[in-house]
XYZ file of C-alpha atoms in Angstrom:
347
model
C 138.130 134.212 116.140
C 139.130 133.105 112.199
C 136.876 130.508 109.599
C 138.987 127.861 110.626
C 138.363 128.253 113.865
C 135.032 127.710 113.671
C 134.421 125.901 110.445
C 136.805 123.379 113.620
C 134.114 124.225 116.163
C 130.876 122.586 114.026
C 132.713 119.635 112.546
C 134.492 118.011 115.048
C 133.611 114.424 116.762
C 132.269 114.896 120.055
C 134.361 111.229 121.839
C 131.247 109.830 123.937
C 130.484 106.760 124.949
C 128.720 104.454 122.361
C 124.646 103.829 123.066
C 124.921 99.974 122.294
C 120.745 98.849 123.665
C 119.583 102.161 121.469
C 122.016 100.997 118.396
C 120.620 97.360 119.182
C 116.896 98.767 119.054
C 116.832 101.183 116.280
C 118.472 98.085 113.831
C 115.989 96.023 115.634
C 113.205 98.432 115.464
C 113.584 100.053 111.601
C 114.662 96.305 110.261
C 111.413 94.137 111.771
C 108.157 96.346 109.893
C 110.346 95.841 106.291
C 111.306 92.365 106.858
C 107.179 91.664 107.462
C 105.644 93.964 104.360
C 108.273 92.034 101.590
C 106.928 88.605 103.047
C 103.707 90.140 103.214
C 103.576 92.102 99.808
C 102.972 95.597 100.802
C 107.218 96.831 100.864
C 106.138 100.706 100.548
C 104.026 100.842 103.539
C 105.934 98.826 105.868
C 108.796 102.194 105.365
C 106.114 104.094 107.676
C 106.409 101.541 109.960
C 110.166 101.696 109.970
C 110.690 104.879 110.248
C 108.336 105.750 113.342
C 110.801 103.083 114.735
C 114.253 104.681 114.051
C 112.671 107.808 115.279
C 110.824 106.358 118.485
C 114.652 105.068 119.236
C 115.904 108.986 119.241
C 113.142 110.066 121.405
C 115.080 107.351 124.137
C 116.462 109.678 126.669
C 118.010 106.792 129.219
C 115.871 107.131 132.091
C 114.291 104.293 133.982
C 112.348 101.570 132.141
C 109.373 103.428 132.997
C 110.077 106.848 132.459
C 111.373 105.726 128.502
C 108.117 103.304 128.121
C 106.081 106.892 129.018
C 108.064 109.006 126.442
C 108.165 106.655 123.645
C 104.623 105.881 123.936
C 103.735 110.022 124.414
C 105.508 110.579 121.625
C 104.233 107.918 118.716
C 100.968 109.640 120.109
C 102.156 112.606 118.459
C 102.946 110.429 115.848
C 99.942 109.670 115.256
C 98.053 112.518 115.982
C 100.775 115.332 113.389
C 99.564 112.504 111.177
C 95.531 112.422 111.525
C 95.571 116.813 111.463
C 97.764 116.782 108.274
C 95.706 113.217 106.365
C 92.825 115.610 107.603
C 93.699 119.307 106.817
C 95.472 118.580 104.276
C 93.567 120.583 101.522
C 92.941 122.745 103.890
C 95.559 125.256 103.862
C 93.407 127.969 105.625
C 93.135 125.418 108.945
C 96.293 123.565 108.302
C 98.702 126.490 108.754
C 97.459 127.948 111.577
C 97.331 125.106 113.778
C 100.959 124.015 111.883
C 102.327 127.808 113.230
C 100.605 127.515 116.292
C 102.983 124.125 117.138
C 106.075 126.088 116.014
C 105.309 128.646 118.399
C 105.435 126.264 121.179
C 108.521 124.435 120.334
C 110.247 127.635 119.988
C 109.236 128.729 122.955
C 110.741 125.071 125.061
C 114.615 126.457 122.633
C 115.453 123.740 120.874
C 116.527 122.081 123.815
C 116.382 118.350 122.708
C 114.335 117.938 125.544
C 111.690 114.671 125.277
C 108.759 116.389 125.350
C 110.136 118.818 122.573
C 110.881 116.150 120.520
C 108.111 114.175 120.567
C 106.535 117.495 119.494
C 108.528 118.022 116.324
C 108.527 114.679 115.172
C 104.675 114.780 115.023
C 104.972 118.427 113.327
C 106.650 116.141 110.831
C 103.833 113.830 110.535
C 101.298 116.526 109.870
C 103.974 117.853 107.356
C 104.005 114.189 105.904
C 100.091 113.576 105.995
C 99.533 117.045 104.115
C 101.766 116.181 101.431
C 101.773 112.273 101.224
C 99.272 111.079 99.016
C 100.398 107.608 99.441
C 99.519 107.651 103.760
C 96.100 109.935 102.947
C 94.802 106.484 100.595
C 96.928 103.564 102.732
C 95.556 104.930 105.529
C 94.801 102.036 107.540
C 97.490 99.926 106.960
C 99.684 102.829 106.861
C 98.864 103.149 111.291
C 98.745 99.091 111.439
C 102.670 99.250 110.361
C 103.014 102.338 112.583
C 102.102 99.959 115.500
C 103.996 97.051 114.025
C 107.474 99.758 114.568
C 106.598 101.746 117.878
C 105.491 96.841 119.241
C 108.705 96.365 118.071
C 110.269 99.098 120.273
C 108.797 98.901 123.869
C 108.950 94.653 122.881
C 112.892 94.604 121.828
C 113.428 98.112 124.305
C 112.223 96.171 127.209
C 113.762 92.679 126.652
C 117.238 94.650 126.794
C 116.620 96.197 129.637
C 115.907 93.007 131.562
C 118.795 91.292 130.557
C 121.157 93.030 131.551
C 121.838 95.744 133.749
C 120.175 99.270 134.035
C 121.726 102.378 134.826
C 119.003 104.985 134.270
C 120.485 108.875 133.298
C 118.808 111.420 135.404
C 116.038 113.189 133.123
C 113.187 116.432 133.996
C 109.398 115.457 134.549
C 108.386 116.340 130.804
C 104.884 118.199 132.953
C 107.431 120.420 134.263
C 109.367 121.190 131.343
C 105.903 121.456 129.493
C 105.293 124.663 132.423
C 108.762 125.645 131.899
C 107.836 126.181 128.240
C 105.467 129.218 128.697
C 107.435 131.369 131.584
C 109.846 132.808 129.564
C 111.694 135.970 128.710
C 110.885 138.532 125.759
C 113.968 137.367 123.338
C 112.416 133.671 124.021
C 109.168 135.304 123.009
C 110.698 137.127 119.688
C 112.879 133.595 119.019
C 109.750 131.836 118.926
C 107.888 134.837 116.745
C 111.062 134.749 113.681
C 110.451 130.339 113.670
C 106.894 130.243 112.652
C 107.207 132.731 110.372
C 110.331 131.507 109.093
C 108.212 127.991 108.753
C 105.599 130.386 106.882
C 107.251 131.778 104.512
C 109.184 128.312 103.633
C 105.414 127.062 103.362
C 104.833 129.547 101.123
C 107.667 129.324 98.520
C 107.062 125.442 98.828
C 103.650 125.633 98.053
C 103.615 128.662 94.901
C 106.520 126.809 93.016
C 104.846 122.938 93.665
C 108.538 121.956 95.282
C 108.526 118.498 94.954
C 109.143 116.713 98.245
C 108.643 120.611 99.583
C 107.568 120.193 103.044
C 110.931 118.237 103.845
C 112.700 122.462 103.488
C 110.174 123.434 106.249
C 111.845 120.383 108.213
C 115.378 121.587 107.853
C 113.770 124.898 109.488
C 112.515 122.900 111.465
C 115.720 121.391 112.353
C 118.031 123.778 112.825
C 117.349 127.010 113.876
C 118.035 128.235 117.906
C 117.652 131.433 119.318
C 121.426 130.567 119.803
C 122.381 132.331 116.717
C 125.903 130.569 116.247
C 124.617 127.979 117.322
C 121.637 128.151 114.311
C 124.893 129.111 111.719
C 126.639 125.448 113.614
C 123.862 123.747 112.663
C 123.395 125.478 109.377
C 126.362 124.269 107.899
C 126.859 120.786 109.747
C 122.880 119.981 108.412
C 124.100 121.454 104.659
C 127.534 119.237 104.863
C 125.723 116.060 106.579
C 123.513 115.819 103.561
C 125.914 116.220 101.238
C 128.022 113.694 102.275
C 124.640 111.418 103.077
C 123.458 112.398 98.992
C 126.420 111.227 97.352
C 126.308 107.957 99.937
C 122.966 106.991 99.881
C 123.156 107.586 95.670
C 126.367 105.389 94.938
C 125.004 102.655 97.560
C 120.384 102.813 94.738
C 122.522 102.633 91.653
C 124.865 99.285 93.177
C 121.857 97.620 95.466
C 119.206 95.765 93.693
C 117.686 93.746 96.005
C 114.653 94.394 98.793
C 116.694 91.484 100.684
C 120.032 93.431 100.342
C 118.152 96.923 101.034
C 117.637 95.361 103.858
C 120.296 94.347 105.126
C 122.092 97.117 104.708
C 119.698 98.928 106.352
C 119.650 97.595 109.426
C 123.585 97.865 109.713
C 123.113 102.147 108.654
C 120.054 102.221 111.185
C 122.317 100.334 114.072
C 125.711 102.937 114.216
C 121.872 106.070 113.825
C 122.221 106.504 117.193
C 125.853 106.523 117.418
C 126.323 109.320 114.757
C 123.658 112.106 116.595
C 125.250 111.327 119.412
C 129.248 112.714 118.612
C 128.363 114.840 115.677
C 124.897 116.399 114.546
C 126.911 116.363 110.937
C 127.518 112.991 111.026
C 124.450 112.168 112.183
C 122.353 113.988 109.641
C 124.733 112.081 106.734
C 123.829 108.957 108.713
C 120.424 109.589 108.365
C 120.460 110.663 105.350
C 121.323 107.611 103.880
C 118.998 106.035 106.242
C 116.001 108.019 105.023
C 116.827 107.848 100.786
C 117.498 104.440 100.854
C 114.356 103.451 102.891
C 112.339 105.767 100.825
C 113.971 103.739 97.234
C 113.845 100.623 98.301
C 109.924 99.945 96.810
C 112.175 101.007 93.304
C 115.743 99.970 94.642
C 116.008 97.178 91.446
C 115.736 100.554 88.859
C 118.131 102.441 90.384
C 116.615 105.728 90.603
C 118.751 108.802 91.461
C 115.982 111.503 91.827
C 115.396 111.428 95.642
C 118.437 112.020 97.082
C 118.915 115.338 94.263
C 115.718 116.414 96.068
C 116.694 116.044 99.658
C 119.702 118.110 98.595
C 117.751 120.844 97.210
C 114.971 120.895 99.640
C 117.793 121.214 102.332
C 120.145 124.104 101.381
C 116.264 125.765 100.588
C 115.636 125.078 104.508
C 119.375 126.388 105.530
C 118.805 129.753 103.593
C 115.750 129.948 104.393
C 116.646 129.243 108.541
C 119.580 131.913 108.126
C 117.385 134.478 107.463
C 115.105 133.785 110.517
C 117.915 133.673 112.484
C 118.858 137.325 110.541
C 115.582 138.075 111.379
C 115.458 136.901 115.397
C 119.218 138.775 115.833
C 119.298 142.016 113.796
C 121.740 143.053 115.217
C 124.079 140.899 113.468
C 123.745 143.460 110.322
C 125.605 145.538 112.197
C 127.514 144.410 114.577
C 131.765 143.946 114.024
C 132.599 141.520 117.087
C 131.539 137.656 116.759
C 128.395 136.534 118.166
C 129.034 135.779 122.355
C 129.489 132.205 123.348
C 127.142 130.335 125.518
C-alpha cells in the first residue's frame, strides 16, 4: 500500500454516534471550577480542578452507573496518588524515576488498548510528571487538591443527575480486577514492548532534564500516549498526534491573541470541552487538536489579557520531541523494521 493510503487511514474521521451526555458533563466539569476560581480570585489554582474534571470524563466508558462512578472515583484516586508521588519525589530523581519506570512498564504490559484501568494509570502518571515539574502545584498543594476534589464532585453529581433524568442503556464493560490480572499474563513480545516503552520514557526524561527543556515533561507524556505494541499503529498515532497538535497550536494562538477577558475565555473553553469527547470518538488527530486547544487556553487563562503565545510553541516543540523519541522506541521494540522490505502486517 502506498503513502497516500496510509495517510488516508491515519487521518480519516470515523462516523460514530456522538456521546452527548459525556459532552455535557465534560463542559460542566471543566467550566465550573474556573468560574469558582474567578469569583474567589484564585483563577490560576482553579485550572487544576478544570483539568481533573476533563480527564475524569475522558475515562467514562458508559457502563452501568455504579461501574462508571467506581471507575471515575478510582481514576480520581490515581490522579491524587500520582500528584502526591510527583510532589514528594520531584526533587529526588533517583527515587522518582524508578517509580515512574515501574508504572510505565506495567502500562506497557497492558498494551495500549485504552481500557479504563490503563487510562486511569496513564492519567496518574501524567500527574506524577506535573507534580515533579510544576513549582506552582508544590507551592499551593492544598488548594490544588481542593479544586481537584471540586472537579471530581462536578463529574459525579452531574453524571448521576443526567443518568436519572434520561434513559440510559449501559454498554458492555470488563471488570477492572479482570484487566488487572490479565496485564501480567502476557507473552514474551509484550514484555519486550513494555521494556522498550520504559526505556523510551527514560531517554526522554534524561534529555528533558539534561537540556532543561521548559515544559519538557509534555514530551514524556507524548511518548506515554502514542507508543503501541503494534508498530503500524504507533506510526499512525505519531502522525495523528503531531498533526493534531499543530492544528491545535495554531487555533490556540489565534484564540489567545484574540481573547482578553477571563469570562470570555471560560465561555470558549466550555464550548471546546463540550466537543472534546465527540472529537476523540471520531478521530485521534481531531481529538488531539481539540484537547491541545483546551489545554493551552486553560494554562494561559491567568495571563489571557497579555496575549502570550509562548506556551503553544512550547507545546509544539515538546510534542515533536516526544514523537521523534517514540518512533525510536518503536524501532527498538520492532528491530525487524530496519531490514524489512514489506509493510508491517495489519492487525
